[in-house]
Every structure is written in C-alpha cells, then in structure tokens.
mmCIF file of C-alpha atoms in Angstrom:
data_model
loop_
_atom_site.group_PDB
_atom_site.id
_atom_site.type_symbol
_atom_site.label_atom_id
_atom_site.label_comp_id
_atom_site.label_asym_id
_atom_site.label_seq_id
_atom_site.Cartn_x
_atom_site.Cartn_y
_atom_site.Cartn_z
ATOM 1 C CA UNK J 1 -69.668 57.657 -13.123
ATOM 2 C CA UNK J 2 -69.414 56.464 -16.458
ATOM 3 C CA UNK J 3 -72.426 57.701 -18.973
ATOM 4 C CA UNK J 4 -74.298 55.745 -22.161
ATOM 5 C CA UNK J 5 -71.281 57.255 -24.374
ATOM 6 C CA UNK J 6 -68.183 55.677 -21.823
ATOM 7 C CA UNK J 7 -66.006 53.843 -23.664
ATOM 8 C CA UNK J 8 -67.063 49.527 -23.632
ATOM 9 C CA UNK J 9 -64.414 46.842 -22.464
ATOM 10 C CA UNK J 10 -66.025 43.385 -23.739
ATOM 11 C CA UNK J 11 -64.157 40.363 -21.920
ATOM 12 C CA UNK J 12 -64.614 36.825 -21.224
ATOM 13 C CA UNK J 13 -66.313 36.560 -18.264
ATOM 14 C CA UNK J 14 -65.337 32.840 -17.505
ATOM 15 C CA UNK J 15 -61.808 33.647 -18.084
ATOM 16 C CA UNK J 16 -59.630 34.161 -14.894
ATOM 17 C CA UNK J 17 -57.584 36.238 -16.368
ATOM 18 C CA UNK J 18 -59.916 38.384 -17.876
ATOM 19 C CA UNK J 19 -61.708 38.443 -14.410
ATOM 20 C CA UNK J 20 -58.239 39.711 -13.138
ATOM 21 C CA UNK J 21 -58.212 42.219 -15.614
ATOM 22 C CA UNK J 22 -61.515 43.919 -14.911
ATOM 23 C CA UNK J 23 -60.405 43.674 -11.220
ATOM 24 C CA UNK J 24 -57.478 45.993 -11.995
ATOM 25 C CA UNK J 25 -59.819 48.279 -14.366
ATOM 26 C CA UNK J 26 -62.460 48.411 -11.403
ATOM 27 C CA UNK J 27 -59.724 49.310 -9.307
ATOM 28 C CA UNK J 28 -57.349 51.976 -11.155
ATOM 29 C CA UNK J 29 -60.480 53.763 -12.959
ATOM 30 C CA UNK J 30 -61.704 55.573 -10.321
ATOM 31 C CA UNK J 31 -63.556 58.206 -12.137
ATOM 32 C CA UNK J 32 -65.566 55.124 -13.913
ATOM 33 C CA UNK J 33 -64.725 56.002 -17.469
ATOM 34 C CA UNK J 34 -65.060 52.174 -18.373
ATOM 35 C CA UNK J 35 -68.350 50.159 -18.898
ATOM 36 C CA UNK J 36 -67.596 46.582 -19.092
ATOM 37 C CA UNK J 37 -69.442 43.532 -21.077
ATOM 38 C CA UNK J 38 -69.108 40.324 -20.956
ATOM 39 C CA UNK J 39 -68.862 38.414 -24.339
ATOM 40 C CA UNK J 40 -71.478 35.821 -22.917
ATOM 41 C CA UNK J 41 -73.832 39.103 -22.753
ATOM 42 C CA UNK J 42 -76.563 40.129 -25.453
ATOM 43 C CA UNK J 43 -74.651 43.640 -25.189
ATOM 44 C CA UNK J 44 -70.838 41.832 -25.272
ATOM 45 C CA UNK J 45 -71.959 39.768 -27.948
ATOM 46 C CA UNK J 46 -73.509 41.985 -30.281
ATOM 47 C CA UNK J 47 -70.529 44.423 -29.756
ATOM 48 C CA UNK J 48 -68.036 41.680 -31.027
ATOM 49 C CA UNK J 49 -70.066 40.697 -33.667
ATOM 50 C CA UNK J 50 -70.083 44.493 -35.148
ATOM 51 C CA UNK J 51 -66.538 44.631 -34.366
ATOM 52 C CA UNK J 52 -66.027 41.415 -36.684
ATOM 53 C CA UNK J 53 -65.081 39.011 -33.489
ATOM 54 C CA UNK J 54 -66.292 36.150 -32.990
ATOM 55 C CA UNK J 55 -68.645 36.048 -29.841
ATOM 56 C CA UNK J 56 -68.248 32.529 -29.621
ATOM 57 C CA UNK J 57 -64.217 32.372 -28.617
ATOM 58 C CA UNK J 58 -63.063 35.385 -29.479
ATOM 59 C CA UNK J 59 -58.974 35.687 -29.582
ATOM 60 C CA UNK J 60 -58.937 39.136 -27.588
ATOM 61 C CA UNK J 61 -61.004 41.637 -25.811
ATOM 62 C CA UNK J 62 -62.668 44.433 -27.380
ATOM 63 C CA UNK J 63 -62.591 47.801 -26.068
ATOM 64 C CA UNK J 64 -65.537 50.261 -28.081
ATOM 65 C CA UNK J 65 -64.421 54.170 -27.575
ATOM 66 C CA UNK J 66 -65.708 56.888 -29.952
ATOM 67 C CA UNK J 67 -66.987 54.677 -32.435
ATOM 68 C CA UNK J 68 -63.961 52.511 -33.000
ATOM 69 C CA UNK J 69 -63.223 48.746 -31.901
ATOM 70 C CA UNK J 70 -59.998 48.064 -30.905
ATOM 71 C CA UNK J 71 -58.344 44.515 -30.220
ATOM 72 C CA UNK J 72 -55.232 43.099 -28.334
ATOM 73 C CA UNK J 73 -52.485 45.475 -27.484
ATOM 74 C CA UNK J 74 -54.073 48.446 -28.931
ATOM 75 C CA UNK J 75 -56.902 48.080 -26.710
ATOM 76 C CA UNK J 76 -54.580 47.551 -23.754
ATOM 77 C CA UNK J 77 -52.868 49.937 -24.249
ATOM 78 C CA UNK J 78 -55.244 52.844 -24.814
ATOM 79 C CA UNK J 79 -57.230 51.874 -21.539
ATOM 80 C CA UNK J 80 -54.013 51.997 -19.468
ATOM 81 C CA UNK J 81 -53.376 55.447 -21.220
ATOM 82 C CA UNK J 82 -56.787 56.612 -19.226
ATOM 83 C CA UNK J 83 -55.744 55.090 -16.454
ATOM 84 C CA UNK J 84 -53.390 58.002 -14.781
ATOM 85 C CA UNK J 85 -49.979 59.210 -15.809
ATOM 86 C CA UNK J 86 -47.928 55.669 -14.205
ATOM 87 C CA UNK J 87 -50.483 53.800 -16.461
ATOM 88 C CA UNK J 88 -50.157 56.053 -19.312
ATOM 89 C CA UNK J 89 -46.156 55.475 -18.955
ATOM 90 C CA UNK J 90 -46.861 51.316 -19.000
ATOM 91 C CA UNK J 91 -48.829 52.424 -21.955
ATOM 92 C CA UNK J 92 -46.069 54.096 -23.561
ATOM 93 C CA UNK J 93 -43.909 51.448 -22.835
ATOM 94 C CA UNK J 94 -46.083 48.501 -24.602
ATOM 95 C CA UNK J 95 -46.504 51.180 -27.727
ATOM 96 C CA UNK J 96 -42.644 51.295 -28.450
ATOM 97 C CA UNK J 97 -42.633 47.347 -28.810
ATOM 98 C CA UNK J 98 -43.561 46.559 -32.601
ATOM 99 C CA UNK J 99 -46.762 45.932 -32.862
ATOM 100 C CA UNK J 100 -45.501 42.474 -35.169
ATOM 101 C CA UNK J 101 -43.575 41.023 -31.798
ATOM 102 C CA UNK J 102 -46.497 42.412 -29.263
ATOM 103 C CA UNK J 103 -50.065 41.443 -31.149
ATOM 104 C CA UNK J 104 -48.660 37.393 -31.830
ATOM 105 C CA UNK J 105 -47.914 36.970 -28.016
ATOM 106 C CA UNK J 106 -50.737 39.087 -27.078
ATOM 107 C CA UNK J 107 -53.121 36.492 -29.348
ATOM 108 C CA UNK J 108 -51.170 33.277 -28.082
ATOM 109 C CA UNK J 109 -51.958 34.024 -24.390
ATOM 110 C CA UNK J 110 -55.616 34.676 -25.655
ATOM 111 C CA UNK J 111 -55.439 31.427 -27.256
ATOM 112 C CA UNK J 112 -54.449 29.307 -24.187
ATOM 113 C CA UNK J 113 -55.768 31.583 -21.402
ATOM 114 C CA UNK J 114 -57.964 29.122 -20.102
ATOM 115 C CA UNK J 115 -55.388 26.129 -20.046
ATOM 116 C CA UNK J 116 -52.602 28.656 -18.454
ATOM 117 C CA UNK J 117 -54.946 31.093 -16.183
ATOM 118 C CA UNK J 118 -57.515 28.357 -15.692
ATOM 119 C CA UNK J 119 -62.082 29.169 -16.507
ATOM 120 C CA UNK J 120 -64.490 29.937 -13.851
ATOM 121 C CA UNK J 121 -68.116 27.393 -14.269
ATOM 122 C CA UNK J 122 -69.872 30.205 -14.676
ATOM 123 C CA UNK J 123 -69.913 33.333 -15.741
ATOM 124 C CA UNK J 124 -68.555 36.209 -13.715
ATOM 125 C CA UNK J 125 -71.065 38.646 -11.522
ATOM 126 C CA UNK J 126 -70.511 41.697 -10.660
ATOM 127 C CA UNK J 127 -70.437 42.994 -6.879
ATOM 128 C CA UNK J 128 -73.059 45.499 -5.813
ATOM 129 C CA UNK J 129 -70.442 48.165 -5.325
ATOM 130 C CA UNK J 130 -69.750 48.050 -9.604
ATOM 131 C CA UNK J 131 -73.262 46.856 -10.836
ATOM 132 C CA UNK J 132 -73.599 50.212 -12.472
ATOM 133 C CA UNK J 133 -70.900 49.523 -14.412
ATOM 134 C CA UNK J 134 -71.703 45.979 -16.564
ATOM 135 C CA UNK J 135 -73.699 46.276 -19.506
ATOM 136 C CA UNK J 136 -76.715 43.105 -19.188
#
C-alpha cells in the first residue's frame, strides 16, 4: 500500500476522462504506488498551486514524485513507466514522440475534455475498496 512519501496524481475529479484515468491507475497499480487528489481537494489544490497550476481549471494533471511536479505527457508517461514492463513499453513509446508535437495535443484535449469526454455534477468519490488511496 502506498505510504505518506508515494508519489501524488492530482486530477479533475468532475472530468470523465480523468475519472477514466484513475480507473486504469486503480486498476494496473496493484502494488498501490499512487495516491490520488482531486484538484477540487484542499490537498489537490494546494499541490497545484505549489506546482504553479492553476487549481481553478488547470490545463493538465499533476503527478508529485520525489519532490518534483510534473505536467502533461511527462507525467503520463512516468506513471505508465511504474506501471509494469507493457506500460513501461507504452511509456517508451510516447517518450520517442517530440515532446513539441506530444505536449500541444496533450494540452488541447485538456482544454476541451469536458466538451469531448463530457463532466460529472459532482465530484468523483472514491469506492471503499480504494479509500486509502485519495488524499481529502
């Protein structure tokens, strides 16, 4: 199970497709590495803010390891690195695209995620089998 040092995913927890994407973190991390916050959070909030995001709409995720923030397809793909050896292929894969093609379409799905992936009325709760695992 993931400690107080685990790394920190921050997502959008009315987003669908950030919802999706925990779904797949809850279910490919299976030693619990991850700790996930939502940016609505006191915790999600404050980590974007220190990160220089903007808790308010922010135009990607965060993920917090080692001390470090790290945004769009960086943070993608270090957490599918830590996600096995197929993951850390996909990983590999994502890396060898330029970083000036893969960040602008990264941000312009952020941008219109909820018009393309649609927004949940609330914001999302975890189940009792992953409570351990969301920061407040």
């Amino acid at each position: 199970m993931a400690t107080e040092a685990a790394p920190v995913i921050v997502f959008d927890g009315v987003c669908l497709l950030c919802s999706r994407w925990v779904d797949f973190i809850l279910r490919h991390d299976r030693e619990g590495r991850f700790r996930l916050a939502t940016m609505q959070s006191s915790h999600g909030s404050s980590l974007l803010r220190a990160h220089g995001l903007s808790p308010d709409d922010p135009t990607s995720f965060l993920l917090v390891q080692d001390g470090h923030g790290y945004t769009d397809t960086d943070a993608i793909a270090r957490v599918l690195s830590q996600l096995g050896r197929g993951w850390a292929l996909v990983s590999g894969l994502l890396r060898a695209i330029p970083k000036f093609l893969r960040d602008p379409a990264y941000r312009w799905v952020a941008r219109h995620r909820y018009r393309l992936f649609g927004r949940r009325k609330l914001c999302r709760v975890p189940d009792a089998a992953h409570a351990a695992r969301f920061l407040d």
